[in-house]
PDB file of C-alpha atoms in Angstrom:
ATOM      1  CA  UNK Y 150      49.777  61.690 316.388  1.00 94.00           C
ATOM      2  CA  UNK Y 151      52.093  59.074 315.156  1.00 95.00           C
ATOM      3  CA  UNK Y 152      55.781  58.522 313.996  1.00 97.00           C
ATOM      4  CA  UNK Y 153      55.355  56.168 310.883  1.00 96.00           C
ATOM      5  CA  UNK Y 154      57.017  52.903 311.076  1.00 92.00           C
ATOM      6  CA  UNK Y 155      55.861  51.695 307.729  1.00 95.00           C
ATOM      7  CA  UNK Y 156      54.070  53.198 304.478  1.00 96.00           C
ATOM      8  CA  UNK Y 157      50.546  54.101 304.556  1.00 96.00           C
ATOM      9  CA  UNK Y 158      48.027  54.678 301.534  1.00 95.00           C
ATOM     10  CA  UNK Y 159      47.124  58.185 300.724  1.00 94.00           C
ATOM     11  CA  UNK Y 160      43.457  57.072 300.986  1.00 94.00           C
ATOM     12  CA  UNK Y 161      44.207  56.397 304.688  1.00 94.00           C
ATOM     13  CA  UNK Y 162      44.840  60.026 305.196  1.00 95.00           C
ATOM     14  CA  UNK Y 163      41.474  61.145 303.772  1.00 93.00           C
ATOM     15  CA  UNK Y 164      39.685  60.329 306.914  1.00 93.00           C
ATOM     16  CA  UNK Y 165      42.552  62.002 309.092  1.00 93.00           C
ATOM     17  CA  UNK Y 166      42.107  65.159 307.046  1.00 92.00           C
ATOM     18  CA  UNK Y 167      38.375  65.100 307.212  1.00 90.00           C
ATOM     19  CA  UNK Y 168      38.612  64.704 311.149  1.00 90.00           C
ATOM     20  CA  UNK Y 169      40.594  67.582 311.713  1.00 86.00           C
ATOM     21  CA  UNK Y 170      41.081  70.254 308.978  1.00 86.00           C
ATOM     22  CA  UNK Y 171      39.098  68.938 306.258  1.00 86.00           C
ATOM     23  CA  UNK Y 172      41.572  69.041 303.403  1.00 89.00           C
ATOM     24  CA  UNK Y 173      44.992  68.458 304.782  1.00 93.00           C
ATOM     25  CA  UNK Y 174      47.227  66.476 307.356  1.00 96.00           C
ATOM     26  CA  UNK Y 175      50.099  68.004 308.826  1.00 96.00           C
ATOM     27  CA  UNK Y 176      53.256  66.180 308.889  1.00 97.00           C
ATOM     28  CA  UNK Y 177      56.954  66.765 309.871  1.00 98.00           C
ATOM     29  CA  UNK Y 178      59.978  65.127 308.197  1.00 98.00           C
ATOM     30  CA  UNK Y 179      63.301  64.269 309.871  1.00 98.00           C
ATOM     31  CA  UNK Y 180      65.738  64.487 306.740  1.00 98.00           C
ATOM     32  CA  UNK Y 181      68.676  62.927 308.594  1.00 97.00           C
ATOM     33  CA  UNK Y 182      66.955  59.887 310.214  1.00 97.00           C
ATOM     34  CA  UNK Y 183      64.429  59.681 307.272  1.00 97.00           C
ATOM     35  CA  UNK Y 184      61.295  59.337 309.423  1.00 97.00           C
ATOM     36  CA  UNK Y 185      58.086  60.992 309.426  1.00 98.00           C
ATOM     37  CA  UNK Y 186      55.364  61.906 311.881  1.00 98.00           C
ATOM     38  CA  UNK Y 187      51.972  62.988 310.969  1.00 96.00           C
ATOM     39  CA  UNK Y 188      48.349  63.855 312.077  1.00 94.00           C
ATOM     40  CA  UNK Y 189      49.036  66.471 314.510  1.00 93.00           C
ATOM     41  CA  UNK Y 190      47.013  69.738 315.353  1.00 90.00           C
ATOM     42  CA  UNK Y 191      50.314  71.992 314.970  1.00 90.00           C
ATOM     43  CA  UNK Y 192      53.735  71.213 313.241  1.00 91.00           C
ATOM     44  CA  UNK Y 193      55.352  71.987 316.759  1.00 88.00           C
ATOM     45  CA  UNK Y 194      53.554  69.063 318.374  1.00 90.00           C
ATOM     46  CA  UNK Y 195      54.794  66.650 315.683  1.00 93.00           C
ATOM     47  CA  UNK Y 196      58.179  68.109 315.996  1.00 91.00           C
ATOM     48  CA  UNK Y 197      58.316  67.907 319.781  1.00 89.00           C
ATOM     49  CA  UNK Y 198      57.184  64.178 319.237  1.00 93.00           C
ATOM     50  CA  UNK Y 199      60.092  63.526 317.022  1.00 93.00           C
ATOM     51  CA  UNK Y 200      62.563  65.223 319.267  1.00 89.00           C
ATOM     52  CA  UNK Y 201      61.534  63.150 322.040  1.00 91.00           C
ATOM     53  CA  UNK Y 202      62.250  60.208 319.955  1.00 94.00           C
ATOM     54  CA  UNK Y 203      65.801  61.406 319.234  1.00 93.00           C
ATOM     55  CA  UNK Y 204      65.508  63.872 316.433  1.00 93.00           C
ATOM     56  CA  UNK Y 205      67.554  66.990 316.224  1.00 90.00           C
ATOM     57  CA  UNK Y 206      65.346  70.007 315.434  1.00 88.00           C
ATOM     58  CA  UNK Y 207      67.513  71.324 312.794  1.00 89.00           C
ATOM     59  CA  UNK Y 208      66.646  68.173 310.697  1.00 95.00           C
ATOM     60  CA  UNK Y 209      62.781  68.800 311.065  1.00 95.00           C
ATOM     61  CA  UNK Y 210      60.693  70.219 308.441  1.00 97.00           C
ATOM     62  CA  UNK Y 211      56.928  70.755 308.167  1.00 96.00           C
ATOM     63  CA  UNK Y 212      54.741  70.001 305.283  1.00 97.00           C
ATOM     64  CA  UNK Y 213      50.994  69.583 304.670  1.00 96.00           C
ATOM     65  CA  UNK Y 214      49.680  66.724 302.808  1.00 96.00           C
ATOM     66  CA  UNK Y 215      46.626  67.085 300.705  1.00 94.00           C
ATOM     67  CA  UNK Y 216      45.090  63.750 300.125  1.00 94.00           C
ATOM     68  CA  UNK Y 217      42.517  64.878 297.529  1.00 91.00           C
ATOM     69  CA  UNK Y 218      45.238  66.319 295.168  1.00 90.00           C
ATOM     70  CA  UNK Y 219      46.403  63.779 292.594  1.00 84.00           C
ATOM     71  CA  UNK Y 220      49.218  65.762 291.010  1.00 84.00           C
ATOM     72  CA  UNK Y 221      52.369  67.530 292.511  1.00 82.00           C
ATOM     73  CA  UNK Y 222      50.502  69.950 294.841  1.00 88.00           C
ATOM     74  CA  UNK Y 223      49.739  66.994 297.212  1.00 94.00           C
ATOM     75  CA  UNK Y 224      52.630  68.142 299.556  1.00 95.00           C
ATOM     76  CA  UNK Y 225      52.917  71.634 300.491  1.00 94.00           C
ATOM     77  CA  UNK Y 226      55.971  73.224 302.237  1.00 94.00           C
ATOM     78  CA  UNK Y 227      54.206  75.631 304.803  1.00 89.00           C
ATOM     79  CA  UNK Y 228      55.191  75.650 308.296  1.00 91.00           C
ATOM     80  CA  UNK Y 229      56.254  77.768 311.124  1.00 87.00           C
ATOM     81  CA  UNK Y 230      58.795  75.190 312.133  1.00 90.00           C
ATOM     82  CA  UNK Y 231      60.500  75.786 308.851  1.00 91.00           C
ATOM     83  CA  UNK Y 232      61.550  79.287 309.845  1.00 86.00           C
ATOM     84  CA  UNK Y 233      65.223  78.356 310.881  1.00 88.00           C
ATOM     85  CA  UNK Y 234      67.254  81.508 310.936  1.00 78.00           C
ATOM     86  CA  UNK Y 235      70.490  79.569 312.086  1.00 80.00           C
ATOM     87  CA  UNK Y 236      70.032  77.631 308.907  1.00 87.00           C
ATOM     88  CA  UNK Y 237      69.383  80.605 306.600  1.00 88.00           C
ATOM     89  CA  UNK Y 238      65.857  79.495 306.021  1.00 90.00           C
ATOM     90  CA  UNK Y 239      63.779  82.643 306.552  1.00 85.00           C
ATOM     91  CA  UNK Y 240      60.392  81.637 305.127  1.00 86.00           C
ATOM     92  CA  UNK Y 241      57.600  79.065 306.045  1.00 89.00           C
ATOM     93  CA  UNK Y 242      58.555  77.203 303.040  1.00 92.00           C
ATOM     94  CA  UNK Y 243      61.848  75.328 302.222  1.00 96.00           C
ATOM     95  CA  UNK Y 244      64.385  77.420 300.456  1.00 94.00           C
ATOM     96  CA  UNK Y 245      67.017  74.735 299.896  1.00 96.00           C
ATOM     97  CA  UNK Y 246      66.199  72.703 296.927  1.00 96.00           C
ATOM     98  CA  UNK Y 247      68.206  69.595 298.201  1.00 97.00           C
ATOM     99  CA  UNK Y 248      66.436  69.587 301.438  1.00 97.00           C
ATOM    100  CA  UNK Y 249      63.098  69.894 299.560  1.00 97.00           C
ATOM    101  CA  UNK Y 250      63.888  66.912 297.422  1.00 97.00           C
ATOM    102  CA  UNK Y 251      64.986  64.883 300.494  1.00 98.00           C
ATOM    103  CA  UNK Y 252      61.523  65.788 302.030  1.00 98.00           C
ATOM    104  CA  UNK Y 253      59.636  64.632 298.938  1.00 97.00           C
ATOM    105  CA  UNK Y 254      61.700  61.389 298.707  1.00 97.00           C
ATOM    106  CA  UNK Y 255      61.028  60.688 302.233  1.00 97.00           C
ATOM    107  CA  UNK Y 256      57.351  61.617 302.211  1.00 97.00           C
ATOM    108  CA  UNK Y 257      56.909  59.611 299.087  1.00 96.00           C
ATOM    109  CA  UNK Y 258      58.486  56.592 300.653  1.00 97.00           C
ATOM    110  CA  UNK Y 259      55.900  56.592 303.508  1.00 97.00           C
ATOM    111  CA  UNK Y 260      52.791  57.892 301.769  1.00 96.00           C
ATOM    112  CA  UNK Y 261      51.741  55.586 298.836  1.00 94.00           C
ATOM    113  CA  UNK Y 262      49.316  56.885 296.237  1.00 87.00           C
TER     114      UNK Y 262
ATOM    115  CA  UNK L 119      31.265  74.832 319.931  1.00 67.00           C
ATOM    116  CA  UNK L 120      32.915  73.157 316.926  1.00 72.00           C
ATOM    117  CA  UNK L 121      36.553  74.000 316.777  1.00 77.00           C
ATOM    118  CA  UNK L 122      38.880  72.732 314.110  1.00 79.00           C
ATOM    119  CA  UNK L 123      41.804  72.927 316.380  1.00 81.00           C
ATOM    120  CA  UNK L 124      40.379  70.691 319.191  1.00 79.00           C
ATOM    121  CA  UNK L 125      43.268  70.622 321.472  1.00 81.00           C
ATOM    122  CA  UNK L 126      43.973  74.327 321.088  1.00 79.00           C
ATOM    123  CA  UNK L 127      40.395  74.940 322.322  1.00 74.00           C
ATOM    124  CA  UNK L 128      40.891  72.788 325.315  1.00 74.00           C
ATOM    125  CA  UNK L 129      43.832  74.916 326.926  1.00 82.00           C
ATOM    126  CA  UNK L 130      46.901  73.787 324.901  1.00 89.00           C
ATOM    127  CA  UNK L 131      46.646  77.496 323.072  1.00 94.00           C
ATOM    128  CA  UNK L 132      47.341  79.366 326.049  1.00 94.00           C
ATOM    129  CA  UNK L 133      50.510  77.493 326.621  1.00 93.00           C
ATOM    130  CA  UNK L 134      51.967  79.099 323.525  1.00 94.00           C
ATOM    131  CA  UNK L 135      53.712  82.336 323.668  1.00 96.00           C
ATOM    132  CA  UNK L 136      52.042  85.435 321.862  1.00 97.00           C
ATOM    133  CA  UNK L 137      54.733  85.008 319.220  1.00 97.00           C
ATOM    134  CA  UNK L 138      53.681  81.140 318.573  1.00 96.00           C
ATOM    135  CA  UNK L 139      50.149  82.303 318.723  1.00 97.00           C
ATOM    136  CA  UNK L 140      50.412  84.851 316.142  1.00 97.00           C
ATOM    137  CA  UNK L 141      52.905  83.018 313.957  1.00 96.00           C
ATOM    138  CA  UNK L 142      50.440  79.959 313.695  1.00 96.00           C
ATOM    139  CA  UNK L 143      47.581  82.376 313.014  1.00 97.00           C
ATOM    140  CA  UNK L 144      49.855  83.730 310.288  1.00 96.00           C
ATOM    141  CA  UNK L 145      50.242  80.267 308.805  1.00 95.00           C
ATOM    142  CA  UNK L 146      46.547  79.840 308.351  1.00 95.00           C
ATOM    143  CA  UNK L 147      46.176  83.507 306.749  1.00 97.00           C
ATOM    144  CA  UNK L 148      49.061  82.453 304.400  1.00 95.00           C
ATOM    145  CA  UNK L 149      47.139  79.148 303.477  1.00 95.00           C
ATOM    146  CA  UNK L 150      43.972  81.215 302.941  1.00 96.00           C
ATOM    147  CA  UNK L 151      45.865  83.656 300.713  1.00 96.00           C
ATOM    148  CA  UNK L 152      47.596  81.039 298.693  1.00 94.00           C
ATOM    149  CA  UNK L 153      44.628  78.856 298.269  1.00 93.00           C
ATOM    150  CA  UNK L 154      42.173  81.678 297.172  1.00 94.00           C
ATOM    151  CA  UNK L 155      42.538  80.992 293.466  1.00 93.00           C
ATOM    152  CA  UNK L 156      42.966  77.279 293.319  1.00 89.00           C
ATOM    153  CA  UNK L 157      40.344  76.299 295.964  1.00 91.00           C
ATOM    154  CA  UNK L 158      38.126  79.055 297.339  1.00 94.00           C
ATOM    155  CA  UNK L 159      36.555  76.337 299.737  1.00 92.00           C
ATOM    156  CA  UNK L 160      40.173  75.482 301.246  1.00 92.00           C
ATOM    157  CA  UNK L 161      40.924  79.089 301.288  1.00 94.00           C
ATOM    158  CA  UNK L 162      37.657  79.567 303.495  1.00 92.00           C
ATOM    159  CA  UNK L 163      38.507  76.766 305.728  1.00 91.00           C
ATOM    160  CA  UNK L 164      42.032  78.341 306.338  1.00 93.00           C
ATOM    161  CA  UNK L 165      40.447  81.780 307.023  1.00 94.00           C
ATOM    162  CA  UNK L 166      38.035  80.255 309.623  1.00 91.00           C
ATOM    163  CA  UNK L 167      40.982  78.564 311.323  1.00 91.00           C
ATOM    164  CA  UNK L 168      42.631  81.711 311.341  1.00 93.00           C
ATOM    165  CA  UNK L 169      39.762  83.361 313.181  1.00 91.00           C
ATOM    166  CA  UNK L 170      39.344  80.578 315.433  1.00 91.00           C
ATOM    167  CA  UNK L 171      42.794  80.896 316.809  1.00 93.00           C
ATOM    168  CA  UNK L 172      42.643  84.587 316.883  1.00 93.00           C
ATOM    169  CA  UNK L 173      39.502  84.269 319.007  1.00 88.00           C
ATOM    170  CA  UNK L 174      41.446  81.758 321.088  1.00 91.00           C
ATOM    171  CA  UNK L 175      44.329  84.346 321.484  1.00 94.00           C
ATOM    172  CA  UNK L 176      41.663  87.186 322.444  1.00 89.00           C
ATOM    173  CA  UNK L 177      40.456  84.735 325.327  1.00 89.00           C
ATOM    174  CA  UNK L 178      43.936  84.093 326.462  1.00 91.00           C
ATOM    175  CA  UNK L 179      44.361  85.862 330.081  1.00 92.00           C
ATOM    176  CA  UNK L 180      47.984  86.532 329.529  1.00 94.00           C
ATOM    177  CA  UNK L 181      46.881  88.679 326.425  1.00 93.00           C
ATOM    178  CA  UNK L 182      44.780  91.232 328.620  1.00 89.00           C
ATOM    179  CA  UNK L 183      46.403  94.739 328.664  1.00 88.00           C
ATOM    180  CA  UNK L 184      48.035  96.739 326.016  1.00 89.00           C
ATOM    181  CA  UNK L 185      48.224  93.927 323.525  1.00 90.00           C
ATOM    182  CA  UNK L 186      44.304  93.351 323.597  1.00 90.00           C
ATOM    183  CA  UNK L 187      43.604  96.450 321.376  1.00 90.00           C
ATOM    184  CA  UNK L 188      46.059  95.464 318.690  1.00 92.00           C
ATOM    185  CA  UNK L 189      44.564  91.897 318.569  1.00 92.00           C
ATOM    186  CA  UNK L 190      41.022  93.150 318.366  1.00 90.00           C
ATOM    187  CA  UNK L 191      42.130  95.526 315.408  1.00 92.00           C
ATOM    188  CA  UNK L 192      43.688  92.646 313.921  1.00 93.00           C
ATOM    189  CA  UNK L 193      40.527  90.813 314.005  1.00 89.00           C
ATOM    190  CA  UNK L 194      38.722  93.612 312.502  1.00 90.00           C
ATOM    191  CA  UNK L 195      41.021  94.366 309.572  1.00 93.00           C
ATOM    192  CA  UNK L 196      41.292  90.616 308.873  1.00 93.00           C
ATOM    193  CA  UNK L 197      37.818  90.067 308.693  1.00 91.00           C
ATOM    194  CA  UNK L 198      37.237  93.146 306.556  1.00 92.00           C
ATOM    195  CA  UNK L 199      40.119  91.798 304.133  1.00 94.00           C
ATOM    196  CA  UNK L 200      38.519  88.356 303.671  1.00 93.00           C
ATOM    197  CA  UNK L 201      34.879  88.903 304.208  1.00 89.00           C
ATOM    198  CA  UNK L 202      34.254  92.560 303.671  1.00 90.00           C
ATOM    199  CA  UNK L 203      35.221  95.428 301.301  1.00 92.00           C
ATOM    200  CA  UNK L 204      38.763  95.874 302.356  1.00 94.00           C
ATOM    201  CA  UNK L 205      38.028  99.357 303.674  1.00 93.00           C
ATOM    202  CA  UNK L 206      41.400  99.574 305.471  1.00 93.00           C
ATOM    203  CA  UNK L 207      43.212  98.732 302.112  1.00 96.00           C
ATOM    204  CA  UNK L 208      45.273  95.468 303.321  1.00 96.00           C
ATOM    205  CA  UNK L 209      47.167  93.613 300.898  1.00 97.00           C
ATOM    206  CA  UNK L 210      48.413  89.849 300.865  1.00 97.00           C
ATOM    207  CA  UNK L 211      51.941  91.089 301.396  1.00 97.00           C
ATOM    208  CA  UNK L 212      50.955  93.461 304.374  1.00 96.00           C
ATOM    209  CA  UNK L 213      49.462  90.310 306.198  1.00 97.00           C
ATOM    210  CA  UNK L 214      52.372  88.206 305.207  1.00 95.00           C
ATOM    211  CA  UNK L 215      54.839  90.923 306.775  1.00 95.00           C
ATOM    212  CA  UNK L 216      52.683  91.495 309.780  1.00 97.00           C
ATOM    213  CA  UNK L 217      52.328  87.746 310.879  1.00 97.00           C
ATOM    214  CA  UNK L 218      55.907  86.703 309.735  1.00 94.00           C
ATOM    215  CA  UNK L 219      57.594  89.002 312.163  1.00 95.00           C
ATOM    216  CA  UNK L 220      55.883  87.194 314.975  1.00 96.00           C
ATOM    217  CA  UNK L 221      56.864  83.589 313.231  1.00 94.00           C
ATOM    218  CA  UNK L 222      60.318  84.945 313.283  1.00 93.00           C
ATOM    219  CA  UNK L 223      60.337  85.858 316.864  1.00 94.00           C
ATOM    220  CA  UNK L 224      58.995  82.365 317.674  1.00 94.00           C
ATOM    221  CA  UNK L 225      61.669  80.791 315.820  1.00 93.00           C
ATOM    222  CA  UNK L 226      64.326  82.867 317.655  1.00 91.00           C
ATOM    223  CA  UNK L 227      62.799  81.672 320.930  1.00 89.00           C
ATOM    224  CA  UNK L 228      62.421  77.954 319.940  1.00 85.00           C
ATOM    225  CA  UNK L 229      64.197  75.376 321.974  1.00 72.00           C
ATOM    226  CA  UNK L 230      64.755  72.830 319.146  1.00 68.00           C
TER     227      UNK L 230
END
């Protein structure tokens, strides 16, 4: 598990995916501090890492990164930590389009194709 | 044994509440459903991860007692749905509804 401090290439994620789940790497994005942690077994592990680093739980959103997918499907919004009844997010996805766009922007900043 | 969830298999899983356990299993079931058409191989991998976590949940000492019967039934009906003839008449939405309830409970308990 690591909190990214600089961009990495999508190709660098492929061995991480193969090592754990085969086709995906789990990541958590802090939309307030614009940070990202990845390569955890569970999104909650990555969220805990970021919280210990100073993030607030309400700003953390879980995604799956698919290194083998070239188009739009490389980033999937699917995580238990996204269920935030206090913010009105009642699914494993991200219902708020503004937050979704922020997540995509931050993830794209760190993951270079 | 060759687990995809290595740390979970080494004991971390037992630290999760039943809500977190079932919620995480539901995440894999959700992936298995979502990927069924686009990528059967990825769907299969997610199904296997769901069963892996369900088996760890069944092995968790704190889940012995009245809860165990339901967990074994979940395993039977899940494998019937993904590997068998769906004799129990499950649907994608049934599974989502079932596991989402646990994920919701976990979210209400979450510290952050």
